[in-house]
PDB file of C-alpha atoms in Angstrom:
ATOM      1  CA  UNK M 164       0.000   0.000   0.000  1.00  0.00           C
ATOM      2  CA  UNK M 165       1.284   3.305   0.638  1.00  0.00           C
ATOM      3  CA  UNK M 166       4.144   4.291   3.078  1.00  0.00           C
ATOM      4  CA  UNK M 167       2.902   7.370   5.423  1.00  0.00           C
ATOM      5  CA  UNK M 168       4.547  10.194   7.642  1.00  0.00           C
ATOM      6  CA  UNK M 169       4.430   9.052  11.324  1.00  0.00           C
ATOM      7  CA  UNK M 170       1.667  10.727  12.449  1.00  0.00           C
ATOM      8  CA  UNK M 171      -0.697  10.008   9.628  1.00  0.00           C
ATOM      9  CA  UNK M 172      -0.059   6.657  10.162  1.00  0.00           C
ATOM     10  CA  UNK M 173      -1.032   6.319  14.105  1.00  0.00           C
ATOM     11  CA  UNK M 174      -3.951   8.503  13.017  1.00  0.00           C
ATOM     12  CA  UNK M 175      -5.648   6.412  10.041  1.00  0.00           C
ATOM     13  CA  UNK M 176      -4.276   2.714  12.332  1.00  0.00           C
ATOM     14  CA  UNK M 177      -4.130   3.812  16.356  1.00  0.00           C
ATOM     15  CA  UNK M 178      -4.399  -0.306  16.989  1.00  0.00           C
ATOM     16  CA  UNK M 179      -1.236  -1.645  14.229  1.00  0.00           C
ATOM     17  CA  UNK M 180       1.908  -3.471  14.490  1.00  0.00           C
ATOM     18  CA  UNK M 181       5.361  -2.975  15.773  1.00  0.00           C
ATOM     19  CA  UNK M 182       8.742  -3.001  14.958  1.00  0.00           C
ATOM     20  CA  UNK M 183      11.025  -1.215  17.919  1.00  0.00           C
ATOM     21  CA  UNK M 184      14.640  -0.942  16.804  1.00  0.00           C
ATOM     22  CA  UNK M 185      16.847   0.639  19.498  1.00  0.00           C
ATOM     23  CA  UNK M 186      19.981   2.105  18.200  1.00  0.00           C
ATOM     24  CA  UNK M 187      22.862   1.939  20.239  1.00  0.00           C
ATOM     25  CA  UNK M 188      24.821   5.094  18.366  1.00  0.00           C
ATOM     26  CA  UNK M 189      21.907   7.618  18.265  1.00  0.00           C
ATOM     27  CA  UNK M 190      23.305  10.200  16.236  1.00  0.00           C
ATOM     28  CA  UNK M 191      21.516  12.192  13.546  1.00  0.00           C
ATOM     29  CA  UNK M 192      23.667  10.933  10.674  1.00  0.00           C
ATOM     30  CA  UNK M 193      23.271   7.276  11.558  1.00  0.00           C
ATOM     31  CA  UNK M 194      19.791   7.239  12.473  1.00  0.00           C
ATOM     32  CA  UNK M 195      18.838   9.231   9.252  1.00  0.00           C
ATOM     33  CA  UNK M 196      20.727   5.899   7.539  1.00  0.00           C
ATOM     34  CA  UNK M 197      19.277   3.632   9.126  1.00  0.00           C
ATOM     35  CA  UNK M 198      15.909   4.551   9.055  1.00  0.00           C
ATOM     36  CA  UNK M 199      16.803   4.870   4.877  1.00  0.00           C
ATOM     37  CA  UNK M 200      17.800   1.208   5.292  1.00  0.00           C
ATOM     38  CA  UNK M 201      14.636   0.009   6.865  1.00  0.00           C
ATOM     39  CA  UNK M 202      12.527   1.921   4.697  1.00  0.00           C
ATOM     40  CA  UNK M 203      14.104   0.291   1.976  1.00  0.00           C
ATOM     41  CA  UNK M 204      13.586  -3.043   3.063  1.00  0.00           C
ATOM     42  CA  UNK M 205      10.106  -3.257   3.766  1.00  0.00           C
ATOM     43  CA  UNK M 206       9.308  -1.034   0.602  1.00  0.00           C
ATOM     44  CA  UNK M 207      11.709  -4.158  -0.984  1.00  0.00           C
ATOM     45  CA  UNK M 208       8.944  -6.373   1.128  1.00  0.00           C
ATOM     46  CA  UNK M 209       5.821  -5.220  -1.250  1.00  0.00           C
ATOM     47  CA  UNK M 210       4.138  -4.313   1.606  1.00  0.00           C
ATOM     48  CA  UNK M 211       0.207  -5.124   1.080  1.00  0.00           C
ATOM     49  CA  UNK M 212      -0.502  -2.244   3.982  1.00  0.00           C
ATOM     50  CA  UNK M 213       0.038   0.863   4.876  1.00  0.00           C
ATOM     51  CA  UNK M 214       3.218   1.489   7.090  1.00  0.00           C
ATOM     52  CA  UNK M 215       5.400   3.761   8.866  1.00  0.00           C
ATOM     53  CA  UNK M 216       8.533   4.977  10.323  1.00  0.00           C
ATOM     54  CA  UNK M 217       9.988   7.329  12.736  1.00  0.00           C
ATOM     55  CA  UNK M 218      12.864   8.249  14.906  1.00  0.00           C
ATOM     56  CA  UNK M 219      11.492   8.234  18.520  1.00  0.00           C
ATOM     57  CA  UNK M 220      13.643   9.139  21.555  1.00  0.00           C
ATOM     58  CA  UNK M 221      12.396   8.619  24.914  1.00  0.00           C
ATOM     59  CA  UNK M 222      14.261   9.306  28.159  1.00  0.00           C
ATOM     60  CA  UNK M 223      17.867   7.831  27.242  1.00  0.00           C
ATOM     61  CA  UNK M 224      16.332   5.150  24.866  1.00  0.00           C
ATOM     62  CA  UNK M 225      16.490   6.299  20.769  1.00  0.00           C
ATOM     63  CA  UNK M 226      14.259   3.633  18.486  1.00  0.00           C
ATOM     64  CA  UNK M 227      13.513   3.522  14.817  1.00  0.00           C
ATOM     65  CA  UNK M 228       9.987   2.889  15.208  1.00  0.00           C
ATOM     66  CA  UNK M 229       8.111   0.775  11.935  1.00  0.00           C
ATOM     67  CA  UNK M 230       4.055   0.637  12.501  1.00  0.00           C
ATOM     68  CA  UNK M 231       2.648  -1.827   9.644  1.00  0.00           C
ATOM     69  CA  UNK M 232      -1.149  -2.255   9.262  1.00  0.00           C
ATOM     70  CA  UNK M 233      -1.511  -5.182   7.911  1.00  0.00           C
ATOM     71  CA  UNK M 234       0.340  -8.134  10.615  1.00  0.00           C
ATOM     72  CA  UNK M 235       1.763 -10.126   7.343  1.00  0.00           C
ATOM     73  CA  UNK M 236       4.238  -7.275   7.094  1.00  0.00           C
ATOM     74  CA  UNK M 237       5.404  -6.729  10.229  1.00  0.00           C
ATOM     75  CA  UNK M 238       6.258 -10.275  10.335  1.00  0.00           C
ATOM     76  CA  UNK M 239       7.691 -10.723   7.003  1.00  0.00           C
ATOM     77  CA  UNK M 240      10.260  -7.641   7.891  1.00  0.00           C
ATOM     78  CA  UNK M 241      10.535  -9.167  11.528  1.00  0.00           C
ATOM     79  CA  UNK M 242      11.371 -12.464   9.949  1.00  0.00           C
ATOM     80  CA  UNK M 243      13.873 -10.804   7.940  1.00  0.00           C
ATOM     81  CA  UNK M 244      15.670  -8.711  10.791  1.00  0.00           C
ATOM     82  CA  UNK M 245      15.574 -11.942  13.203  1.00  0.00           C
ATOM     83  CA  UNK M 246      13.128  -9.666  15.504  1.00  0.00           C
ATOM     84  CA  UNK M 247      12.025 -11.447  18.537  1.00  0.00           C
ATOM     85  CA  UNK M 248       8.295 -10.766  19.592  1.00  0.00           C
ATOM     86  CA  UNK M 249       7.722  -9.023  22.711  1.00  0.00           C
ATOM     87  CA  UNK M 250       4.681  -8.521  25.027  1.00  0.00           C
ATOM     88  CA  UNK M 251       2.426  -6.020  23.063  1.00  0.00           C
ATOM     89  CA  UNK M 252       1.833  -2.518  25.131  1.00  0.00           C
ATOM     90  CA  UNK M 253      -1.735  -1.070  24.949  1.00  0.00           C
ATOM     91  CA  UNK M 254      -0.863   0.754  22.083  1.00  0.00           C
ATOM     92  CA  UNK M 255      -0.161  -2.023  19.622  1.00  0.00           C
ATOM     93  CA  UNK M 256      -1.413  -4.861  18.558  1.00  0.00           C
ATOM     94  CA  UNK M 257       2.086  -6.809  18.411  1.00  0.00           C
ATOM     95  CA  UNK M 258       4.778  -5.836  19.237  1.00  0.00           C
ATOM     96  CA  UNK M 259       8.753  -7.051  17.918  1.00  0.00           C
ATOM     97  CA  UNK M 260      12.049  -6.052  18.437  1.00  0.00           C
ATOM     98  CA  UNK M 261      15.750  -5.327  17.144  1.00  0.00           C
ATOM     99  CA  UNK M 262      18.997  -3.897  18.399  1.00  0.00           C
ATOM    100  CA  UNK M 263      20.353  -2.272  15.533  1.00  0.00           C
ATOM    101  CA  UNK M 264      23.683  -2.395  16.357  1.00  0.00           C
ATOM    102  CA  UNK M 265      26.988  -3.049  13.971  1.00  0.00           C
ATOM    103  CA  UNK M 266      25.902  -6.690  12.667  1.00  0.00           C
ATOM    104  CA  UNK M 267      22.387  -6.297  12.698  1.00  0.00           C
ATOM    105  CA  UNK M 268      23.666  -2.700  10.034  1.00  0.00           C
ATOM    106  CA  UNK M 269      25.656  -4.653   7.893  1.00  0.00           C
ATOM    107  CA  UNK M 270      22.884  -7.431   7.790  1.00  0.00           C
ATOM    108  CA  UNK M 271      20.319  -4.704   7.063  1.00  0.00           C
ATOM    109  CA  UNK M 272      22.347  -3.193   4.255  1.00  0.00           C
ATOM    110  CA  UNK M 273      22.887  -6.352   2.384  1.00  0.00           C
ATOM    111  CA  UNK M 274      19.276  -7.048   2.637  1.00  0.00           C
ATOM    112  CA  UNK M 275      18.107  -3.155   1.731  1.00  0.00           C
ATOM    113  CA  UNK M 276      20.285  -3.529  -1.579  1.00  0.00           C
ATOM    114  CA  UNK M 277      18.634  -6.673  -2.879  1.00  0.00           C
ATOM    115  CA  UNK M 278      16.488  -6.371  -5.985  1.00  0.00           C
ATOM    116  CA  UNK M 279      12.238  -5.879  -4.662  1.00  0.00           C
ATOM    117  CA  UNK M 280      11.013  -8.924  -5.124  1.00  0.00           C
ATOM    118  CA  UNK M 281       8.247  -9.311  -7.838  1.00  0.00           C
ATOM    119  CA  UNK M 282      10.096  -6.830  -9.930  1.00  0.00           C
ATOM    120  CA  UNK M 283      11.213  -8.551 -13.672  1.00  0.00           C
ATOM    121  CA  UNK M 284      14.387  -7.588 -14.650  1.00  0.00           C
ATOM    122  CA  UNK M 285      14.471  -6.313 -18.097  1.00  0.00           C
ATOM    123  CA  UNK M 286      16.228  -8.793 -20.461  1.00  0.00           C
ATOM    124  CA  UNK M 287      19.444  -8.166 -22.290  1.00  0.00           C
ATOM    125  CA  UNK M 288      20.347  -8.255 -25.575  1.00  0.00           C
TER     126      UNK M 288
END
């Protein structure tokens, strides 16, 4: 479906699906990438719902946050990642996490670079 800005999301689904992914080096320049990286990936996923993402910092915890509408998604990308499920807060419907640390990057960049699946390649001559 379509990917929306954070807040339209929790608007239009305020009972989805989540993907918590607590970054360990919470700078601007690497949580700008790695939010590029996940966005990526599940766009790479076909997603069949509408989803999200956001940077969220709380206290001294920073998270890239992915809400999914549609539970299929959220655990085809969890499946991917190698998310574990978690006890789902009031807000969600599921929940799953990630620490997005220095292996789980690299993993996440080779899968972000991989051709969308469904796509044809055009032949050559």
């Amino acid at each position: 479906m379509a990917r929306l800005d954070w807040m339209t999301f929790l608007a239009h689904h305020p009972k989805a699906h989540l993907l918590a992914a607590p970054v360990p080096d919470p700078s601007p320049s690497v949580l700008k990438r790695l939010r590029r990286l996940m966005q990526a990936l599940i766009d790479g996923e076909a997603p069949v719902g509408d989803y999200a993402t956001a940077i969220v910092r709380d206290r001294d915890v920073t998270e890239i946050q992915c809400g999914f509408a549609d539970r299929a998604d959220a655990d085809r990308v969890a499946k991917q990642l190698g998310a574990r499920s978690v006890a789902a807060s009031g807000d969600w419907l599921s929940e799953r996490t990630l620490r997005l640390d220095e292996q789980a990057e690299l993993a996440l960049e080779r899968k972000a670079a991989r051709p969308r699946s469904g796509l044809h390649q055009p032949a050559v001559s």
